[in-house]
Short mmCIF file of C-alpha atoms and ligand atoms in Angstrom, two decimals:
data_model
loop_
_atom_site.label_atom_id
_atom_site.label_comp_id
_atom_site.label_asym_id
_atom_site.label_seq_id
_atom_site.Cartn_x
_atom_site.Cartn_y
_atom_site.Cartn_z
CA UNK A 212 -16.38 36.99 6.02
CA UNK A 213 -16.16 32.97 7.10
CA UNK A 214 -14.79 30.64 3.86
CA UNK A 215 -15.18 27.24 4.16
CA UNK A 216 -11.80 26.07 2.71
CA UNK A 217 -11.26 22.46 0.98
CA UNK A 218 -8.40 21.13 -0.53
CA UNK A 219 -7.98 17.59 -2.00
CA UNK A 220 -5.20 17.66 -4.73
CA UNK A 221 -3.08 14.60 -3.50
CA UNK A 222 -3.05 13.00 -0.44
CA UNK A 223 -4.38 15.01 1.79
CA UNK A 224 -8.23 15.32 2.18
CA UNK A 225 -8.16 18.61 4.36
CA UNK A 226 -10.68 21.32 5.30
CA UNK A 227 -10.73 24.82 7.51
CA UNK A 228 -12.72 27.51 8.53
CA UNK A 229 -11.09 30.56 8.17
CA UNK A 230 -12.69 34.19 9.13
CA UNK A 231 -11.73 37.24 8.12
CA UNK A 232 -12.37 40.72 9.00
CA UNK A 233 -10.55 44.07 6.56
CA UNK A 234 -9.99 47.08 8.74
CA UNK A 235 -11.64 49.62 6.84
CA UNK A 236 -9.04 52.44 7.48
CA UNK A 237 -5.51 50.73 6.17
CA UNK A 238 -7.04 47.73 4.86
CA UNK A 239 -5.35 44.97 6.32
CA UNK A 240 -7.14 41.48 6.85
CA UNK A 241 -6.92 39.97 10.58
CA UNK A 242 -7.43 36.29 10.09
CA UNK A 243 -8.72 33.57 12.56
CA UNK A 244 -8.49 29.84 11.92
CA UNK A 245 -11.74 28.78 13.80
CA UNK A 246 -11.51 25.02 13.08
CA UNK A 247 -9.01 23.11 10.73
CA UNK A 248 -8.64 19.09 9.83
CA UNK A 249 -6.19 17.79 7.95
CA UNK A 250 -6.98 13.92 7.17
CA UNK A 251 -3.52 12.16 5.60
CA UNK A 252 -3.74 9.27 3.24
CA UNK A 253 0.36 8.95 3.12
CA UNK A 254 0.75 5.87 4.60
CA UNK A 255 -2.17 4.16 2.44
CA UNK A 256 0.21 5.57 -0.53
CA UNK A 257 3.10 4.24 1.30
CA UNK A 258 3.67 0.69 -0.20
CA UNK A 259 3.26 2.09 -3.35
CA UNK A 260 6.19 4.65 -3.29
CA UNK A 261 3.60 7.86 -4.37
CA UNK A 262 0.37 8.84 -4.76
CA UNK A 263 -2.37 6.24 -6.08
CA UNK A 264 -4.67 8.62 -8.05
CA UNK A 265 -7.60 6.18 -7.81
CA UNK A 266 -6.89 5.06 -4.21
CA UNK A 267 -6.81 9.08 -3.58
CA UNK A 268 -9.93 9.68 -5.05
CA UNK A 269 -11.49 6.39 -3.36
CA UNK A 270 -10.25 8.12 0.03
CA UNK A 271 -11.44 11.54 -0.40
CA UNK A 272 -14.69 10.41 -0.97
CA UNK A 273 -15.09 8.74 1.88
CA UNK A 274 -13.38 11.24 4.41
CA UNK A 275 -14.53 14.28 3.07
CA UNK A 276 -17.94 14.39 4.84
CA UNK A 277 -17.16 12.95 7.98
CA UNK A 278 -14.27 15.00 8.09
CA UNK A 279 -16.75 18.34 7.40
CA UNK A 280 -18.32 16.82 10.37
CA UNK A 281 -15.63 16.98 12.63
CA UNK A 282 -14.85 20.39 11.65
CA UNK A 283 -18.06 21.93 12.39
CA UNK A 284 -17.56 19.89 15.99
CA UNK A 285 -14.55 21.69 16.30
CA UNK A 286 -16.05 24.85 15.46
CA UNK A 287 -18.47 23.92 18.30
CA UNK A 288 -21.38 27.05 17.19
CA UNK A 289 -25.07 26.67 16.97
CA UNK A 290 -26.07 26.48 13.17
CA UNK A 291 -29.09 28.73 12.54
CA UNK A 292 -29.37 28.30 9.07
CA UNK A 293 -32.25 25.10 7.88
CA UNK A 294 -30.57 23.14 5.62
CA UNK A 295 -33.31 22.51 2.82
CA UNK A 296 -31.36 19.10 1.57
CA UNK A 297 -34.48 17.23 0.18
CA UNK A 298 -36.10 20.12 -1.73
CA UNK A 299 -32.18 19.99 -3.47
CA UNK A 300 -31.60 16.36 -3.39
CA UNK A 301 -31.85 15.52 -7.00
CA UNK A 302 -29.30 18.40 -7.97
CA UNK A 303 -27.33 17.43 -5.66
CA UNK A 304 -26.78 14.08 -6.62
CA UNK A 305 -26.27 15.29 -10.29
CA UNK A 306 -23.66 17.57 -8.87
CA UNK A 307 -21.92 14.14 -7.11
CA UNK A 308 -22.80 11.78 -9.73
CA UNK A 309 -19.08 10.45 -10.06
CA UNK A 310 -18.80 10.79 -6.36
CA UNK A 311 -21.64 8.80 -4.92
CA UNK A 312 -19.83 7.78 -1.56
CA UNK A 313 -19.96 11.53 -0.76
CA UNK A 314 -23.31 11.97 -2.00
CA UNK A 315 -24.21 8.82 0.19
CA UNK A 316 -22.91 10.79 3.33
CA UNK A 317 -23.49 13.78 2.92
CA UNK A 318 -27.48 12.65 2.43
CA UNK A 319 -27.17 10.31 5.68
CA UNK A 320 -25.46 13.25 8.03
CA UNK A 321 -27.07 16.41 6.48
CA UNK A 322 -28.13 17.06 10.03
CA UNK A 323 -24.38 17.72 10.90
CA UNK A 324 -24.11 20.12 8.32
CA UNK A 325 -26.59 23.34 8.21
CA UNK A 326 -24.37 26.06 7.48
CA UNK A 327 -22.87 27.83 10.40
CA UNK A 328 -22.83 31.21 8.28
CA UNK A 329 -20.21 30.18 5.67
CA UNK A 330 -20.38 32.99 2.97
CA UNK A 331 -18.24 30.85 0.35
CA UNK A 332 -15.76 27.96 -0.03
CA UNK A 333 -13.15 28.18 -1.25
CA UNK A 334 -11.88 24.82 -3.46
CA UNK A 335 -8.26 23.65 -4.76
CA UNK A 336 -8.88 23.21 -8.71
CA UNK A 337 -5.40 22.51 -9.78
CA UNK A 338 -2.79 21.54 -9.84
CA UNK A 339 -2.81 18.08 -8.80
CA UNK A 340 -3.96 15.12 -9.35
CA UNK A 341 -7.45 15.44 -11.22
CA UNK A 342 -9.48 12.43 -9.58
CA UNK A 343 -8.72 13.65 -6.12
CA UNK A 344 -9.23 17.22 -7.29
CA UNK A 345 -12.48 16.37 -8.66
CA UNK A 346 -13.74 14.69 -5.00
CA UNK A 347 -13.14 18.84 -3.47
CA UNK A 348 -14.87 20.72 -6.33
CA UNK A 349 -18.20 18.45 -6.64
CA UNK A 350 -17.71 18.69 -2.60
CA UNK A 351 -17.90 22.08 -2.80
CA UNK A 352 -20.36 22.95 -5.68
CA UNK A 353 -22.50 20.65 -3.76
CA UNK A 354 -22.54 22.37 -0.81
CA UNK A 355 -22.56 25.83 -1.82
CA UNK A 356 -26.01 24.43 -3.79
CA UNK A 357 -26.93 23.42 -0.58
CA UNK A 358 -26.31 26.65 1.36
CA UNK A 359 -27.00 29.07 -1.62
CA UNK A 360 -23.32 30.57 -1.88
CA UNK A 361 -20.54 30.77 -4.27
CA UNK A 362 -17.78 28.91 -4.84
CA UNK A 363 -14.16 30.37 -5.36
CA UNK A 364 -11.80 28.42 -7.54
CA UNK A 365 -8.36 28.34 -5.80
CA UNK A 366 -4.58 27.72 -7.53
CA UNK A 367 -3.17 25.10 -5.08
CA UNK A 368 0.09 26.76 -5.63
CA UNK A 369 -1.07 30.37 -4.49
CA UNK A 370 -2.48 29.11 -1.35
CA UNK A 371 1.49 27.24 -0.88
CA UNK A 372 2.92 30.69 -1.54
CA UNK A 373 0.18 32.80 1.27
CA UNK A 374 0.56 29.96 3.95
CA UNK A 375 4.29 31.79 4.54
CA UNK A 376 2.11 34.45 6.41
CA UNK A 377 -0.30 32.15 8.31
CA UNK A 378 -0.34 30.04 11.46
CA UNK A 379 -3.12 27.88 13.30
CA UNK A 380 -4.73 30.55 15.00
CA UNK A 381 -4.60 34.36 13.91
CA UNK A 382 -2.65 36.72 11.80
CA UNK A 383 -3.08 39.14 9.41
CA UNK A 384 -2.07 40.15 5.95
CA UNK A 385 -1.30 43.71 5.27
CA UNK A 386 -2.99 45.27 2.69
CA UNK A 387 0.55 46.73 1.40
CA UNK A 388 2.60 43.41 1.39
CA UNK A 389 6.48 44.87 0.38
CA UNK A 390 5.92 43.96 -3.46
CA UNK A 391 7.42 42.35 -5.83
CA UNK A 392 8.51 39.02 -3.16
CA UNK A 393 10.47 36.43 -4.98
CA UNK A 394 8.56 33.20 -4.11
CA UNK A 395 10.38 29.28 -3.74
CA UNK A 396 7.55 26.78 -3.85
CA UNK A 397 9.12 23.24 -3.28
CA UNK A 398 7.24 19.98 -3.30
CA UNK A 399 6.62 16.86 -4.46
CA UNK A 400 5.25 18.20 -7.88
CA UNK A 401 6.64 21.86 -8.25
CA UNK A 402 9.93 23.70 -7.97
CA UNK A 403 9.06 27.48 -9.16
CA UNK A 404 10.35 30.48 -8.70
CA UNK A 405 7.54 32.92 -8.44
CA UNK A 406 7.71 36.86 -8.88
CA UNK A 407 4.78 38.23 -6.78
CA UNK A 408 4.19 41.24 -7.97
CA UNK A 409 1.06 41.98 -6.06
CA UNK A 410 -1.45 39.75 -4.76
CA UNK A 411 -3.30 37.82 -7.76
CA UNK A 412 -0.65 38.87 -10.02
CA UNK A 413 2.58 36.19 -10.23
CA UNK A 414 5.05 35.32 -12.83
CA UNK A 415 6.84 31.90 -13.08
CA UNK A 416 10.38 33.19 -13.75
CA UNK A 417 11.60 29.94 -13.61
CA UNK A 418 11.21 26.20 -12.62
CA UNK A 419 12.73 22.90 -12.86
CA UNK A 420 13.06 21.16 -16.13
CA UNK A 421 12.32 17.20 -14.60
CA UNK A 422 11.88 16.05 -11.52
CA UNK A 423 10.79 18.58 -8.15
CA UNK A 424 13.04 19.36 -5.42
CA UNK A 425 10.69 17.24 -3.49
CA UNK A 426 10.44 14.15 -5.93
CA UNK A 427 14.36 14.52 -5.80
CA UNK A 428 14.28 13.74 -2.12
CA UNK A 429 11.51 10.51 -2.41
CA UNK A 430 13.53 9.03 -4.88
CA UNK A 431 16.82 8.91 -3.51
CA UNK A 432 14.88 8.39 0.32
CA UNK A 433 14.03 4.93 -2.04
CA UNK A 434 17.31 4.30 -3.21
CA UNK A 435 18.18 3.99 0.72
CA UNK A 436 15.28 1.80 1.11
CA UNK A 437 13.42 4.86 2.68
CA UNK A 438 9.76 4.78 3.49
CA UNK A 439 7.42 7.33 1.30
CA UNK A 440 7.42 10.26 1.22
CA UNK A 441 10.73 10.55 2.19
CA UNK A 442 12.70 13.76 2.38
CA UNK A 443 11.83 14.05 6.02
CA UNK A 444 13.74 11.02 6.26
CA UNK A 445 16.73 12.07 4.47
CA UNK A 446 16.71 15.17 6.10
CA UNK A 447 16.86 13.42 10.10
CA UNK A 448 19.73 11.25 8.72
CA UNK A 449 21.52 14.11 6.92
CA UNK A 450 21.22 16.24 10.53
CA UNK A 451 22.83 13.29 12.28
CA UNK A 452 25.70 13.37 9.75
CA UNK A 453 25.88 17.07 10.10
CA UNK A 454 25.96 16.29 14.00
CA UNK A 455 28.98 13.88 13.43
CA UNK A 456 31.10 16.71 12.01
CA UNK A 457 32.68 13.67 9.89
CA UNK A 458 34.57 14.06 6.27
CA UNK A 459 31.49 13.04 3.65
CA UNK A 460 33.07 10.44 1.34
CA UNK A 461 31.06 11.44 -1.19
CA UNK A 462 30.18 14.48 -3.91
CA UNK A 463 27.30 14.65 -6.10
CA UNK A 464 26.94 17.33 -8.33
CA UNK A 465 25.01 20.40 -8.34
CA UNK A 466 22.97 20.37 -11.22
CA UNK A 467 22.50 23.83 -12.87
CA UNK A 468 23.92 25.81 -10.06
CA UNK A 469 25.96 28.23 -11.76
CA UNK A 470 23.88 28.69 -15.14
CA UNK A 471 22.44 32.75 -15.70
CA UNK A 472 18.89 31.92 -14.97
CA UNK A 473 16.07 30.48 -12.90
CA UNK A 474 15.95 26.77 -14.02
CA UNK A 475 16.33 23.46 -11.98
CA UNK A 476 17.42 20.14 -12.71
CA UNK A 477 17.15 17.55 -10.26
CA UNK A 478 16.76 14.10 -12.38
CA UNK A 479 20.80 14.01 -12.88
CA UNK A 480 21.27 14.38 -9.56
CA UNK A 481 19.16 11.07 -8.01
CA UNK A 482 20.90 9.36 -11.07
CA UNK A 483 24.41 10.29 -9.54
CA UNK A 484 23.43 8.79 -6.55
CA UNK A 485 22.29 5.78 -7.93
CA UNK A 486 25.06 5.38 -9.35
CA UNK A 487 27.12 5.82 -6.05
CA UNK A 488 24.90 3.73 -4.17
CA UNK A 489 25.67 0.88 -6.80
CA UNK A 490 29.36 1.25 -6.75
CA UNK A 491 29.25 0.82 -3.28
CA UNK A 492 27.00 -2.00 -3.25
CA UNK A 493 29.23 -4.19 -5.24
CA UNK A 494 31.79 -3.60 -2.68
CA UNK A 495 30.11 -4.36 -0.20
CA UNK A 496 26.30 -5.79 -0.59
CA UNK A 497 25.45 -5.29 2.64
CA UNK A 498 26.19 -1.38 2.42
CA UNK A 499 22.77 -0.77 2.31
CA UNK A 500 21.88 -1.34 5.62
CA UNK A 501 24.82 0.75 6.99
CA UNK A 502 23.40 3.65 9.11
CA UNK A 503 26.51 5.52 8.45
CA UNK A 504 26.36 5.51 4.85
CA UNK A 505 23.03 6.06 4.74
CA UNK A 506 23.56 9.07 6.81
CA UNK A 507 26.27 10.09 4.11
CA UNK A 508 24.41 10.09 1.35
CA UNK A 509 21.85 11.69 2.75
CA UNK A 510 23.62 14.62 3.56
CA UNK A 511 25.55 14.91 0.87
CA UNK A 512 21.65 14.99 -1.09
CA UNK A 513 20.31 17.77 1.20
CA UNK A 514 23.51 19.57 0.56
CA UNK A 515 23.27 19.43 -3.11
CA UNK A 516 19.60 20.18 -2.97
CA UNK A 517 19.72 23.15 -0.64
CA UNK A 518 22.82 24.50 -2.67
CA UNK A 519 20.89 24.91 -5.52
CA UNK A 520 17.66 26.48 -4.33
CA UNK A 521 19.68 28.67 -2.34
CA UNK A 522 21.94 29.78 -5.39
CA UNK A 523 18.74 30.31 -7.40
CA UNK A 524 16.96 32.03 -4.94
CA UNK A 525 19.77 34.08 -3.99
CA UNK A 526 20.24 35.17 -7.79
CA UNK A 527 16.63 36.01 -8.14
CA UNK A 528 16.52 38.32 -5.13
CA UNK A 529 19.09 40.06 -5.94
CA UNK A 530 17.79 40.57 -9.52
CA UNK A 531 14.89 41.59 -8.82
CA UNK A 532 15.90 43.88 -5.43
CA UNK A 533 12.82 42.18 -3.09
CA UNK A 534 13.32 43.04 0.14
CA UNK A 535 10.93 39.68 1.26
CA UNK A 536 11.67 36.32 -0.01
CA UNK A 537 9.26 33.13 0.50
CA UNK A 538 9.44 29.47 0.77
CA UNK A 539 6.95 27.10 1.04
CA UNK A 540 5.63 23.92 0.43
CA UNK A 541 6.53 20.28 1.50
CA UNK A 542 10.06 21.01 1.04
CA UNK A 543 9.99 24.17 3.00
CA UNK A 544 9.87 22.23 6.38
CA UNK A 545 13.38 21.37 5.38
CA UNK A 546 15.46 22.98 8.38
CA UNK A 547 18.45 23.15 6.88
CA UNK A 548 17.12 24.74 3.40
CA UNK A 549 15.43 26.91 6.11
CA UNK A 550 18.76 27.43 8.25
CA UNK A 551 20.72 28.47 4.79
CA UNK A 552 18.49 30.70 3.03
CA UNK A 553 18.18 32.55 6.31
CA UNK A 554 21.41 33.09 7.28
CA UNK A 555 22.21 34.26 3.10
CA UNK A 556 19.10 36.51 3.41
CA UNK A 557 20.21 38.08 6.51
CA UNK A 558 23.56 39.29 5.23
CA UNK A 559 21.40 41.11 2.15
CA UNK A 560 18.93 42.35 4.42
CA UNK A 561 16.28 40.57 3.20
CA UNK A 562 13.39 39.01 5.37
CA UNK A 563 12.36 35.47 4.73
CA UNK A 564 9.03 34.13 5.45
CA UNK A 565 8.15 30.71 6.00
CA UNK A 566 5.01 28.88 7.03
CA UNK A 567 4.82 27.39 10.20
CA UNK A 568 5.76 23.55 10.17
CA UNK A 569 1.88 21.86 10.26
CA UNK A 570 1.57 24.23 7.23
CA UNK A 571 4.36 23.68 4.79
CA UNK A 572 2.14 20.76 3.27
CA UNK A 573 -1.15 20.85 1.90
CA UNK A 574 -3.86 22.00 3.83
CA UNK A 575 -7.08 23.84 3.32
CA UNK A 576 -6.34 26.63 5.86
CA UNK A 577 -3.85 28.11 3.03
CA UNK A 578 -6.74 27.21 0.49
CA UNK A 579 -8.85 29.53 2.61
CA UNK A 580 -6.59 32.41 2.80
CA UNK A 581 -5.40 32.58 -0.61
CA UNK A 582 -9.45 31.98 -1.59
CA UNK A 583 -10.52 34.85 0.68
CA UNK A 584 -7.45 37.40 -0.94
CA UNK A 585 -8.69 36.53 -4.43
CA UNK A 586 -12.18 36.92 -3.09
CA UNK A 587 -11.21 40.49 -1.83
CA UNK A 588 -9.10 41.49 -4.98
CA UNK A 589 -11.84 40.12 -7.96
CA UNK A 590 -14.92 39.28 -6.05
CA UNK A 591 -16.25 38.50 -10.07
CA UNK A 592 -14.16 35.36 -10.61
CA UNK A 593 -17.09 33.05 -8.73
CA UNK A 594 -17.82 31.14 -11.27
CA UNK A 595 -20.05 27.70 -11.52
CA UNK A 596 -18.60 25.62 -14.21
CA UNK A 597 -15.20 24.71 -11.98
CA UNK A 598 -13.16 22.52 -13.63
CA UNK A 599 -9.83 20.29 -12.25
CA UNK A 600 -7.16 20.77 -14.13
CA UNK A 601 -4.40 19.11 -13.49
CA UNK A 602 -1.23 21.18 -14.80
CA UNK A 603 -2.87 24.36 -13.43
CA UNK A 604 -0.09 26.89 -13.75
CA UNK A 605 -0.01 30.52 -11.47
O1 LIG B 61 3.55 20.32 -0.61
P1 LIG B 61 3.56 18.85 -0.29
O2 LIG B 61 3.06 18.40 1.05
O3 LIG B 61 2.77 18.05 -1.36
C1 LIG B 61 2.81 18.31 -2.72
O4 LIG B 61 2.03 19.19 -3.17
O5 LIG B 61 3.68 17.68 -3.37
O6 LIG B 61 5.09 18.36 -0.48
C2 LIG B 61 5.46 17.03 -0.26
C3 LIG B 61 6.97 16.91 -0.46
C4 LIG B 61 7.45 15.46 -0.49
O7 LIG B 61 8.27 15.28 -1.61
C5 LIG B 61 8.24 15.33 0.81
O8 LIG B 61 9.29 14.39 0.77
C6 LIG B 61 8.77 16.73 0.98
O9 LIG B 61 7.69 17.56 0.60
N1 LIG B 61 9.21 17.00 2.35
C7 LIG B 61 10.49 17.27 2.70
C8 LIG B 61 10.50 17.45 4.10
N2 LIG B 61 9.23 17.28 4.56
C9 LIG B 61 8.45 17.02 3.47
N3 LIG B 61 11.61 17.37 1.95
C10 LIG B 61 12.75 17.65 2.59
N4 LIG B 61 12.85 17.82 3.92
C11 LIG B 61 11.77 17.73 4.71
N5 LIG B 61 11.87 17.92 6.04
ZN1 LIG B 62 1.29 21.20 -2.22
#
């Protein structure tokens, strides 16, 4: 089966052809990534310090066709299906009516795109940001109008939590994943803890209460004067610290480390720092620009951050006795969260799966997968009437 994957919930205006083939005796799914684009609007969003939902739906629009262009490119076979775009046009630019600019290219470069024997796509409905979510599912309905094939309605957050089995080229997913896996999503939006207790079938056992692990990370990167997004940042800095092997000057706390359950807290942390950071600014006002404090403060924020998803991680595998744990997401490129959770897991005997780096953030290759395993498991939920929805929960 080929899926045309899309995936347009923030930033990122990203699409991928993904095949798949089930051996018929155990079960198990080999994948193959035949062509995958991933078209990033960060530094657009840059100056603003996040995500512009109307500048993110202005550049969806206009990337997502040329983009599908490129990807066929890539994909580099002969299409030998006709396209029959002006016998369709009018319901196709009823479908796109609040997203003319795609509408506009997709009806000047329909020769680019006959369908190279896509059997569905496979769209990112929530959560995110609903504009930019919007842009992917009109995308989609339109061109599964177009090619006569169904849509699948994807949970951004399941394809976050599948990408810890993927790479760029092939894998595959065994039919008998080693059920219930305890699930970390980090990013800019989430911080869950996810029971999966078979594929399709998750429960949220807990998540934070304010801010995301991720949003943690960009707001203190901003305190520092950081660019957007900026926990990569914070995280070179903190390794250079780490590097130094000198005493850290500074303790934040650890909000909700130690409390019997699943939740996070991450708003009193960024609020500690700011309070540091102003302490030490009347001091000295040019503090700011020190690389060494910013290098302290950085570490001592991936410390605090790591300690507490690897507490709460920690307390949930051994809770629930999974013998697999998962992270993913934006925050999952983290190498020391990575480095930590490992080295914990290892001592419990418990494996830990994480996607490969140009996968932790969002892409449509994981929208694909997680698209085609829903596909597999409840080939009934194609449905027409997709909707975004922006607080989409698993
Ligand atoms: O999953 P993602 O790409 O987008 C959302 O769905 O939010 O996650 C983006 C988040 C941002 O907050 C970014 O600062 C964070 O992931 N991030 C990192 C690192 N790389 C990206 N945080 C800490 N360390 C990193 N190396
Ligand atoms: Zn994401």
């Amino acid at each position: 089966m080929r899926i045309l994957g899309i995936e347009t919930s923030c930033d990122e205006t990203s699409l991928c052809i993904l095949d798949s083939m089930i051996d018929p005796e155990t079960g198990n799914t080999t994948y193959i990534n035949r062509a995958h684009i991933i078209v990033s609007q960060a530094s657009l969003h840059e100056e603003y310090g996040g995500v512009f939902p109307a500048m993110a739906k202005r550049e969806h629009q206009k990337n997502i066709i040329p983009a599908l262009g490129e990807l066929f490119k890539k994909l580099g076979e002969t299409e030998n299906r006709q396209t029959v775009f002006s016998e369709k046009s009018n319901e196709l630019q009823n479908i796109l009516e609040r997203e003319p600019t795609v509408y506009e290219f997709l009806s000047q470069q329909i020769d680019a795109h006959n369908n190279p024997n896509i059997d569905a796509i496979a769209v990112t409905h929530g959560p995110g940001l609903e504009p930019a979510l919007w842009v992917g599912i009109n995308t989609a309905r339109a061109l599964a109008h177009l090619w006569d094939i169904p849509v699948i309605p994807v949970n951004h957050m399941e394809g976050h939590i599948w990408s810890a089995y993927a790479n760029e080229e092939s894998f595959s997913l065994p039919n008998t994943a080693e059920f219930p896996i305890i699930a970390l999503l980090v990013s800019g939006g989430h911080t869950e803890l996810v029971l999966v207790k078979d594929f399709c079938d998750y429960e949220i056992i807990g998540q934070t209460k304010d801010d995301a692990s991720g949003e943690a990370f960009d707001k203190i990167a901003r305190l520092l004067g950081l660019p957007y997004p900026g926990g990569v940042h914070i995280s070179q800095l903190a390794k250079i610290a780490r590097g130094n092997g000198q005493p850290n000057p500074f303790t934040f706390p650890r909000p909700m480390m130690h409390t019997p359950d699943f939740l996070f807290s991450f708003s009193g942390l960024k609020t500690a720092v700011r309070y540091t950071i102003d302490k030490e600014v009347i001091k000295d006002s040019n503090i700011l620009s020190s690389e060494i404090f910013q290098q302290h403060i950085a570490r001592e924020t991936e410390d605090a951050i790591v300690d507490v998803l690897t507490a709460k991680t920690i307390r949930a595998v051994d809770q629930y006795q999974t013998r697999t744990c998962i992270i993913a997401g934006g925050v999952s490129a983290n190498a020391h969260l990575r480095t930590v959770l490992k080295n914990k897991l290892e001592t419990m005997h418990v494996t830990l799966l994480v996607p490969p780096l140009s996968l932790t953030g969002d892409n449509a290759l994981m929208i694909a997968l997680a698209g085609h395993i829903q596909y597999k498991k409840h080939p009934d939920t194609v449905v027409d009437d997709i909707r975004a929805v922006g607080s989409l929960s698993l």
